Coordinates of C-alpha atoms and ligand atoms in Angstrom, one line a residue:
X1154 CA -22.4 -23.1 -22.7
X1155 CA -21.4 -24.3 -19.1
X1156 CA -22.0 -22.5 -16.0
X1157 CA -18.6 -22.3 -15.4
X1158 CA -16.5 -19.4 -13.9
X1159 CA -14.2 -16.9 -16.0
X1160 CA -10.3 -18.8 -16.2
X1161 CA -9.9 -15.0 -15.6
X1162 CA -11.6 -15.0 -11.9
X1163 CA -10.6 -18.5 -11.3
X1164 CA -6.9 -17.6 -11.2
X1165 CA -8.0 -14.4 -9.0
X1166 CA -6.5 -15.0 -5.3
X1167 CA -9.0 -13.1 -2.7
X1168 CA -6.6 -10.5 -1.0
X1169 CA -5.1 -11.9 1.9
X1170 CA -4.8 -8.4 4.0
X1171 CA -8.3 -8.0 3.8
X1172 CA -9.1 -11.6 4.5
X1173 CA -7.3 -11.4 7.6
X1174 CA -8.8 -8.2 8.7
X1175 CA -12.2 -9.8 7.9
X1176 CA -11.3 -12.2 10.0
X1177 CA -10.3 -10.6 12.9
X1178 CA -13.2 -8.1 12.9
X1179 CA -15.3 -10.9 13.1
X1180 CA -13.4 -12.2 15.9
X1181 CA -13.9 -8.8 17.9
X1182 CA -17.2 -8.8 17.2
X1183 CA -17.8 -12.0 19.1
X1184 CA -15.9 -10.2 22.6
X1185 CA -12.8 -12.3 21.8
X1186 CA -9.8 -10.0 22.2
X1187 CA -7.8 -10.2 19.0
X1188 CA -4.6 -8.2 18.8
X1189 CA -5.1 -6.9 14.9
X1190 CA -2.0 -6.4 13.4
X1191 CA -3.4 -7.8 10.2
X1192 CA -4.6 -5.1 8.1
X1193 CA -3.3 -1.4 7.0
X1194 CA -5.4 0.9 8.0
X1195 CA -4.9 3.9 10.6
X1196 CA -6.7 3.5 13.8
X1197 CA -7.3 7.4 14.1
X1198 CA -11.0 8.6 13.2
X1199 CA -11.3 10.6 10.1
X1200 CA -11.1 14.5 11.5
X1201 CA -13.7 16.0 12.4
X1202 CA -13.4 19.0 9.9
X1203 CA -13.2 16.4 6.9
X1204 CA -16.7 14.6 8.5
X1205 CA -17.7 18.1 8.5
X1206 CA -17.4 18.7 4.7
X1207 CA -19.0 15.7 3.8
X1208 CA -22.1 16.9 5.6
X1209 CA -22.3 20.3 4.1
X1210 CA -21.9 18.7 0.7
X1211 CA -24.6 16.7 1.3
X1212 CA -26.5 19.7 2.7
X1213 CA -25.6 21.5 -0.7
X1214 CA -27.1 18.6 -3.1
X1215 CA -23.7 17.5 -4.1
X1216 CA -25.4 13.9 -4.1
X1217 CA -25.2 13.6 -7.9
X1218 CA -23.0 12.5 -10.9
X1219 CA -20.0 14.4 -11.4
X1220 CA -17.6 13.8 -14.2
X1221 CA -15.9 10.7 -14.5
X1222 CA -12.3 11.5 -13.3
X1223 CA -13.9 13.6 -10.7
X1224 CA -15.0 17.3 -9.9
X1225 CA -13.0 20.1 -11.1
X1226 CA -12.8 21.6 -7.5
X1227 CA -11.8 17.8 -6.4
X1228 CA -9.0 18.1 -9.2
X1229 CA -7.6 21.3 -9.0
X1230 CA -7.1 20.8 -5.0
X1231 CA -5.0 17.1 -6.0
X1232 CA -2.9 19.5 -8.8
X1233 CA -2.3 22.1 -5.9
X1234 CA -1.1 19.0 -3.2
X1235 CA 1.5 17.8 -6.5
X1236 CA 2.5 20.6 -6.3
X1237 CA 3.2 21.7 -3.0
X1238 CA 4.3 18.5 -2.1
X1239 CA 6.1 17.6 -5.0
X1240 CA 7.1 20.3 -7.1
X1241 CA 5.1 18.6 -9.7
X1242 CA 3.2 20.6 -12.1
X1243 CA -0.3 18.9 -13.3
X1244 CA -3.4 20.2 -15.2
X1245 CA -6.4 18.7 -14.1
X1246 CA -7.0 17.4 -17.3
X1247 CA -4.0 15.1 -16.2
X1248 CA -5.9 14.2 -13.2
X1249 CA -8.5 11.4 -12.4
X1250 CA -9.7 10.6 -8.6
X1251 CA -11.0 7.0 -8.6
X1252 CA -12.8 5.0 -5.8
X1253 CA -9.5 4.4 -3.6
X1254 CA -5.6 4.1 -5.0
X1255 CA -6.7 0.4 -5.4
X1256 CA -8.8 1.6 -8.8
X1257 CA -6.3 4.0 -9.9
X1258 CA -3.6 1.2 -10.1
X1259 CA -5.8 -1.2 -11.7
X1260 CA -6.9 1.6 -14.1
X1261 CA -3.6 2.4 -14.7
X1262 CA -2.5 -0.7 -15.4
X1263 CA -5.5 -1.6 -17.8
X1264 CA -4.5 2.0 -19.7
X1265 CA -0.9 0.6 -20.1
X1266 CA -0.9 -3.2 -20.8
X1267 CA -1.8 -5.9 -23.8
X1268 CA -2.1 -9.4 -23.1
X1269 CA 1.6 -10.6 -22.2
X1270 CA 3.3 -7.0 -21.0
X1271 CA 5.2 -7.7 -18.1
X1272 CA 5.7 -5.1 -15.1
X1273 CA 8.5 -5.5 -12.8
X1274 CA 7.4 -5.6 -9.4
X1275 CA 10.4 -5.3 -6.7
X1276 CA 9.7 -7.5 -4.1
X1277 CA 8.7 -8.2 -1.3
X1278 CA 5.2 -6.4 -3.0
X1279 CA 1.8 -5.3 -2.1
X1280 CA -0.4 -8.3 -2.0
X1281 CA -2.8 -6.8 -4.6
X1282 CA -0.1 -5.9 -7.9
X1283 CA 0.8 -9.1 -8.7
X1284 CA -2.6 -9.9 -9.2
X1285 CA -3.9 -6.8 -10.5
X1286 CA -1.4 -7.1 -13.4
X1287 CA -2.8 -10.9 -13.9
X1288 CA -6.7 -9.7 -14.1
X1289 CA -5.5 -7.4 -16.8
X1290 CA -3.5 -10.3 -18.6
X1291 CA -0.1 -9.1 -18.4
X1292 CA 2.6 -10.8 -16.4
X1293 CA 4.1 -9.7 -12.8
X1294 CA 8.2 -10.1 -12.9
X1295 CA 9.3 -9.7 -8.9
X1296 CA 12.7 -8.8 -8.4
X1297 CA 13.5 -9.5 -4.7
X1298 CA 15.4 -6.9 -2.7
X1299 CA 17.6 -8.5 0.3
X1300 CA 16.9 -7.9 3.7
X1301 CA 20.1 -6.8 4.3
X1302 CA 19.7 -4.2 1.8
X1303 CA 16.5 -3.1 3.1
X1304 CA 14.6 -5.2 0.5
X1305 CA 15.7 -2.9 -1.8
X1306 CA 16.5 -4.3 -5.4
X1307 CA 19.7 -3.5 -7.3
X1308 CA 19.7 -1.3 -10.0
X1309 CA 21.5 -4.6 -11.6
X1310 CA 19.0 -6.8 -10.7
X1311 CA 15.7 -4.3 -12.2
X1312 CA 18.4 -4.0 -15.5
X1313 CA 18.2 -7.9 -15.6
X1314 CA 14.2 -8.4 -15.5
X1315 CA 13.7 -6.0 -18.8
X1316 CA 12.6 -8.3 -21.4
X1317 CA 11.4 -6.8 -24.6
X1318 CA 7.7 -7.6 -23.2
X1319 CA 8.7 -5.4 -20.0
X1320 CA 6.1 -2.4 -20.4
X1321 CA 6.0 -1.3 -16.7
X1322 CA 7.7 -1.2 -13.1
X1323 CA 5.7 -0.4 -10.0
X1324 CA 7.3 1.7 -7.3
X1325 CA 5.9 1.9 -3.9
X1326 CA 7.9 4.0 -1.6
X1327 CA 7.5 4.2 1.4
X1328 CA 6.8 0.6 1.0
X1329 CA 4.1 -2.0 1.9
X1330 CA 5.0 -4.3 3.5
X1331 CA 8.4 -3.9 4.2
X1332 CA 8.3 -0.2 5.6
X1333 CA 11.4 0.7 3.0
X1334 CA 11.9 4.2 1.8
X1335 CA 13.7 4.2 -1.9
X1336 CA 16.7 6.2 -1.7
X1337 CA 17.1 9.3 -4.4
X1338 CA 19.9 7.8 -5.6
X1339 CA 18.2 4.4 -6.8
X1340 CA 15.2 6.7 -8.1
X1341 CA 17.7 7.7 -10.5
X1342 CA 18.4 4.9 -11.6
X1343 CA 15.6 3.7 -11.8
X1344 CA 14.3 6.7 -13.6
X1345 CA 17.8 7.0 -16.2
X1346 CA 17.0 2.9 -16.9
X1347 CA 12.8 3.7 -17.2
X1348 CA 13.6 6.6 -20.0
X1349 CA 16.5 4.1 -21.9
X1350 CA 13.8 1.4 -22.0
X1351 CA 10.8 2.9 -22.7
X1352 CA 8.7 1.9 -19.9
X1353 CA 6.2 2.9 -17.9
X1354 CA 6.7 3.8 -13.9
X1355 CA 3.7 3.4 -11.8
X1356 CA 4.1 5.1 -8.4
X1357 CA 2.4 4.3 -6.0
X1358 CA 2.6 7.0 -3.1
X1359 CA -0.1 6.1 -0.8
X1360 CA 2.7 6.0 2.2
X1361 CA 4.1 9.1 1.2
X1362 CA 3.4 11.4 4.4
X1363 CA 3.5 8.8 7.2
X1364 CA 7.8 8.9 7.0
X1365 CA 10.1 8.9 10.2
X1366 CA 13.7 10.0 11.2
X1367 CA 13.2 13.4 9.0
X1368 CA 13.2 11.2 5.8
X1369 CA 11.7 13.1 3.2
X1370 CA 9.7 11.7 0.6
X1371 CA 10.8 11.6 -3.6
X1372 CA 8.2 11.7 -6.2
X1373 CA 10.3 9.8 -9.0
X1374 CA 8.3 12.2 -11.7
X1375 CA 9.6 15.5 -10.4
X1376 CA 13.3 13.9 -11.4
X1377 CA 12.7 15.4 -14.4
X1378 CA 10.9 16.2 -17.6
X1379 CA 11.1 12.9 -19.4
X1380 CA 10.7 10.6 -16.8
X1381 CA 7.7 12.6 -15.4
X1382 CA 6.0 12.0 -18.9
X1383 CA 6.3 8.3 -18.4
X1384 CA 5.1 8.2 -14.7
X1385 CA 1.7 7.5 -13.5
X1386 CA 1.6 8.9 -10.0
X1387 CA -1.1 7.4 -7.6
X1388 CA -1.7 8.7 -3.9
X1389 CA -4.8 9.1 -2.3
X1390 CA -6.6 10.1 1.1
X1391 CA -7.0 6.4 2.8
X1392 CA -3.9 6.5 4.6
X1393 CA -2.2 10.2 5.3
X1394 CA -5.7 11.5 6.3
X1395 CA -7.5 8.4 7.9
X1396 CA -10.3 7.8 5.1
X1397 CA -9.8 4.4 4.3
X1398 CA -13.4 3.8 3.8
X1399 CA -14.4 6.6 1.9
X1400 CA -12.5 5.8 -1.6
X1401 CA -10.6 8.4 -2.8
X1402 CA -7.8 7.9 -4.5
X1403 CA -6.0 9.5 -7.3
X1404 CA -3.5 9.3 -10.6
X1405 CA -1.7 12.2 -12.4
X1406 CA 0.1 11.3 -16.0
X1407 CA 0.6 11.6 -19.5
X1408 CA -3.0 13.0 -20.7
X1409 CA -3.3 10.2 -22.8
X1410 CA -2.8 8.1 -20.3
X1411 CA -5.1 9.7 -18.4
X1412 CA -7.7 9.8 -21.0
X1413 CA -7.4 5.9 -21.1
X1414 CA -7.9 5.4 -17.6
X1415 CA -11.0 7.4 -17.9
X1416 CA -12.5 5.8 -20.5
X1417 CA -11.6 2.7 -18.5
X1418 CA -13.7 4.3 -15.8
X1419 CA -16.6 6.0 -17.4
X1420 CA -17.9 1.8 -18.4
X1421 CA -16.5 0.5 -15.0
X1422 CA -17.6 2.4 -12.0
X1423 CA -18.2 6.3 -13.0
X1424 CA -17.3 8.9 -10.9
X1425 CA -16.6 8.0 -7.4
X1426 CA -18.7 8.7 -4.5
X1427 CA -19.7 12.5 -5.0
X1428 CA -20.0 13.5 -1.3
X1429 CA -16.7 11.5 -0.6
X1430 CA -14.7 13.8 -3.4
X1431 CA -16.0 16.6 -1.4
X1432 CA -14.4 15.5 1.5
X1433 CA -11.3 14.5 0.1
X1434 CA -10.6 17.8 -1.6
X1435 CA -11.0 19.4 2.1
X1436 CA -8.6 17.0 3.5
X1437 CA -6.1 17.5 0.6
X1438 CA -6.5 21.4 1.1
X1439 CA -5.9 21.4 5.1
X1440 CA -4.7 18.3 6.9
X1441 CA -1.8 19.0 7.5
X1442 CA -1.8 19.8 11.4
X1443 CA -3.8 16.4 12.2
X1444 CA -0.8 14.0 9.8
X1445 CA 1.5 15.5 12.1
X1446 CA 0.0 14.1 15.0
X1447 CA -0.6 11.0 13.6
X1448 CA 3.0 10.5 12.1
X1449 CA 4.7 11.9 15.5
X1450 CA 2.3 8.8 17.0
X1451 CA 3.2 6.2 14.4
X1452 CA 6.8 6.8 14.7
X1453 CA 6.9 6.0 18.4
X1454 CA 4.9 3.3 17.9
X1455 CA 7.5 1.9 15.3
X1456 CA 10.1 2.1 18.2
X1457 CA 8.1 0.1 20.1
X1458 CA 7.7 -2.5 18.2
X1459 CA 11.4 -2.6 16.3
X1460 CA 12.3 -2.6 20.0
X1461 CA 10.0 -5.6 21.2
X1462 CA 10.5 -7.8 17.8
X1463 CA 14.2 -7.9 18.4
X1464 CA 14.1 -8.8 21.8
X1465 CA 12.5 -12.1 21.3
X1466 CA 14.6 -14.8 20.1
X1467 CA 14.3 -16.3 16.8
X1468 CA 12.4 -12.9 15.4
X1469 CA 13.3 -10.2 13.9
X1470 CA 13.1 -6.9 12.2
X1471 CA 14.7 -4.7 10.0
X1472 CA 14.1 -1.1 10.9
X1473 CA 11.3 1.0 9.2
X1474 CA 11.5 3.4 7.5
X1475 CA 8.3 4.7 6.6
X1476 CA 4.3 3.7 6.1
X1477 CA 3.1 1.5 9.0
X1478 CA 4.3 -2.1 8.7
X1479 CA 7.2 -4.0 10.0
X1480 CA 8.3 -7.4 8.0
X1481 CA 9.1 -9.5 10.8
X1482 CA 11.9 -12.3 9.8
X1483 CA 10.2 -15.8 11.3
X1484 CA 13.0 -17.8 9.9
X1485 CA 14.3 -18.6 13.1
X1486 CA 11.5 -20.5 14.1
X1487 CA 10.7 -22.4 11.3
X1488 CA 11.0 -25.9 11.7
X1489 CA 9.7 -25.8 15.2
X1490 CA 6.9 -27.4 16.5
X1491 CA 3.4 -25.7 18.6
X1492 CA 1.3 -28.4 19.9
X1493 CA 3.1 -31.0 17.9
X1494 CA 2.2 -29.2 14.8
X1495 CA 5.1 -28.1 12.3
X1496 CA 5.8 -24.2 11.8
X1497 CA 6.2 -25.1 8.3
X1498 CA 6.3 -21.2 6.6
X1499 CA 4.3 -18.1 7.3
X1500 CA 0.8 -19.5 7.3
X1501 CA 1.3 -22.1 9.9
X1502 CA 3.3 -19.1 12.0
X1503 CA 0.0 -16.3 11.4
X1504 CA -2.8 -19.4 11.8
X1505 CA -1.4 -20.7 15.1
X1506 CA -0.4 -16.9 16.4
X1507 CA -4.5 -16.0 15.9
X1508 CA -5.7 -19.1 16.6
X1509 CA -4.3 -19.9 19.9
X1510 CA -2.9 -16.3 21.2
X1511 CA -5.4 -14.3 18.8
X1512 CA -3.0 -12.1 17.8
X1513 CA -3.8 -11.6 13.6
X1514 CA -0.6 -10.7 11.2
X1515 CA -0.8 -11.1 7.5
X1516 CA 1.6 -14.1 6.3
X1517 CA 4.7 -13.0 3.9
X1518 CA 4.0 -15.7 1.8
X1519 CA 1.1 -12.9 0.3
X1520 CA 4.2 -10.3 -0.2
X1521 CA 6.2 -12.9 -1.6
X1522 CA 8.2 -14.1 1.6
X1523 CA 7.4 -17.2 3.3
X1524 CA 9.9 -16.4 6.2
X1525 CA 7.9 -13.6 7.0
X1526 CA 5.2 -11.8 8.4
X1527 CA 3.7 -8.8 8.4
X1528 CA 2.5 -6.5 11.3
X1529 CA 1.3 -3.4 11.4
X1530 CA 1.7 -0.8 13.9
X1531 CA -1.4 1.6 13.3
X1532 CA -2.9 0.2 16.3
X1533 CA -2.3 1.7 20.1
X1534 CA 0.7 1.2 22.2
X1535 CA -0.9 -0.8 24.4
X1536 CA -1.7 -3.0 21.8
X1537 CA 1.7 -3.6 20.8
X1538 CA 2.7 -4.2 24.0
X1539 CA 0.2 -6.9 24.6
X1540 CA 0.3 -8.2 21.1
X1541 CA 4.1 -8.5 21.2
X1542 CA 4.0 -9.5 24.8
X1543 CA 1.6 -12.8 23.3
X1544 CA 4.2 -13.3 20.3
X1545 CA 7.2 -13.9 22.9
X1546 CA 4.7 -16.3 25.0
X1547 CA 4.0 -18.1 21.6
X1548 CA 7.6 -18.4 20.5
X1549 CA 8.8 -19.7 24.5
X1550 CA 6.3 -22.4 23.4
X1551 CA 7.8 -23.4 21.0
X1552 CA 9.5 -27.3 20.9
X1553 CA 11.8 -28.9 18.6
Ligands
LIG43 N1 -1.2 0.9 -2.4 C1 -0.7 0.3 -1.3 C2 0.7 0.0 -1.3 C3 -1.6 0.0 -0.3 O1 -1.0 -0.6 0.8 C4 -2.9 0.2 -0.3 C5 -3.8 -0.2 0.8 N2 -5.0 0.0 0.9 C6 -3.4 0.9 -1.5 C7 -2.5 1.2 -2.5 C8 -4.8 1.2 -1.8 O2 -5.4 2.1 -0.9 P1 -6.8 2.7 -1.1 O3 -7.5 1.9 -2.2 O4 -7.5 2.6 0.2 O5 -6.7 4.1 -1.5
LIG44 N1 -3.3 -1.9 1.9 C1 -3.7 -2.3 3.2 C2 -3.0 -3.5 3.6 O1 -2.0 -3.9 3.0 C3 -5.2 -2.4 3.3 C4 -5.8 -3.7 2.8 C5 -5.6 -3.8 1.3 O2 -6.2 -3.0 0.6 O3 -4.9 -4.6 0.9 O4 -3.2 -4.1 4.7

């Protein structure tokens, strides 16, 4: 046989939020001074009492295999958050923790799909479904919300994308990339249509604490008994509690499900990192007071930046929500020129902006949107002052 590379890993596209946050790392480390509004991460340290627990548990020899979906202390503290947070009632038997919500998505979706199964994927989406649902050989269907709706699809438009092959939707609310928070009204819809087709809801909650303007976040499986038995809900620690490098994230679901997903795991990866669970059950069990802090901080700096966006002209920005990202429309200067070279979608816009202002943003065309980019405001305020301050110098330079 050849040498060759899997068609599989061929058609794999690297992520482009975590390109672009190489990218600009590198950059800083070099003394230039990048503006990173590339990649989602919070800027905050992990707290101190999470640290802390991770050092006792290495202290008490928690340094070895634990079960696959993860320890039963790690477990029960994930049922306890469902269900103070959610109302949602889980055994841990209906609970696996995985290295980050990345592996509990592509878990779930392995669990769920045979070659051809398509999952509807309201857009603009999270770089990483599209192709998750690919590397499992089933077929991502986006449905594009319009900006003037928020980006959220219709309940008209999901209807449309069932196909008989349609085994999934993914919900992410709050939403990546475009900030959007799903009203309870189109859960239900989305949940009534879900239970009348048979399908599958993956949602993915990662966002679900960092929420402004008193907005309160909607597990769709706590809308009620049946559609809760076809829901796989995925959260984790990266985001609400600063952890994004230790790998903890989490699914609750149908135990069969469940069981799938484990087996999935038990031959892919194992348990995840045991001293990392121990940390994440402690942040799960008493974070609360720091996510304040951090969403009060977030939500100001969302201010800021709807506030500076608009004020430039040719950009703009629909108002937030919830998570940490702000979907800036670029339309306005597409078609203009920088240095005699042609603005010609979103990764001319994001090359030019790092290259010659070095100020990084993801380019919509990864989300689906080519007259957009992405920016994310878990940086400081000064920051986004000086970052936005180098985006209006950029688009004053601008020539027909
Ligand atoms: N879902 C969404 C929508 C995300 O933006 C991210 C970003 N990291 C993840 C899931 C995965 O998070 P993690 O693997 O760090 O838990
Ligand atoms: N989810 C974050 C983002 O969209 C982190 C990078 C990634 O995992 O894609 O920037």
């Amino acid at each position: 046989m050849a040498l060759t590379i899997s068609k599989r890993c061929m058609a794999i596209a690297p992520s482009v939020t975590l390109a672009i946050d190489t990218k600009a790392k590198e950059m800083k480390a070099q003394g230039i001074d990048v503006i990173g509004f590339g990649v989602g991460e919070p800027d905050f340290d992990t707290p101190e009492y999470i640290c802390e627990a991770a050092k006792k548990a290495i202290d008490a020899g928690m340094t070895r295999y634990t079960p696959v979906a993860g320890t039963m202390a790690l477990r029960k503290a994930i049922a306890a958050k469902l269900k103070k947070d959610n109302g949602l009632d889980y055994d841990p038997t209906q609970i696996i923790a995985s290295n980050g919500a990345k592996q509990s998505l592509y878990n779930a979706l392995a669990a769920i799909l045979d070659p051809g199964d398509e999952v509807i994927i309201p857009a603009p989406a999270w770089v990483s479904y599209p192709e998750m649902v690919g590397m499992v050989d089933g077929v991502p269907v986006l449905v594009e919300g319009e900006e003037k709706n928020g980006f959220l699809p219709t309940i008209e438009q999901l209807r449309a994308a069932v196909t008989p092959r349609t085994k999934a939707i993914i919900l992410n609310s709050p939403n990546n990339p475009t900030g959007n928070v799903c009203p309870k009204k189109l859960l239900e819809q989305i949940a009534a249509l879900a239970v009348e087709k048979q399908l599958y809801v993956i949602s993915d909650e990662i966002y679900e604490k960092l929420i402004y303007d008193g907005n309160v976040h909607i597990s769709i499986a706590s809308l009620g008994e049946e559609i809760k038995k076809q829901t796989i809900v995925v959260n984790g620690v990266s985001k609400s509690y600063a952890m994004t490098g230790w790998r903890i994230g989490y699914a609750a679901g149908p135990i069969d499900v469940i069981k799938a997903m484990t087996r999935f795991q038990s031959h892919a990866t194992s348990n995840p990192n045991s001293i990392a669970q121990a940390a994440a059950a402690t942040a799960l069990e008493n974070g609360e007071k720091q996510i304040a802090a951090m969403v009060a901080e977030f939500s100001v700096r969302r201010d800021m930046m709807f506030e500076l966006i608009n004020g430039i002209r040719g950009l703009s920005v629909v108002k937030p929500e919830g998570a940490f990202y702000a979907l800036m429309n670029i339309s306005g200067v597409i078609g203009k020129k920088y240095n005699g070279r042609v603005i010609d979608g979103s990764g001319a816009f994001s090359e030019m902006l790092l290259e010659s202002f070095k100020v990084a943003v993801t380019p919509g065309k990864a989300f689906g949107s080519d007259c957009h980019v992405r920016l994310s405001y878990a940086t400081s305020r000064e920051n986004i002052k000086e970052g936005l301050k180098r985006i209006a110098d950029f688009v004053s330079a601008l020539t027909d």
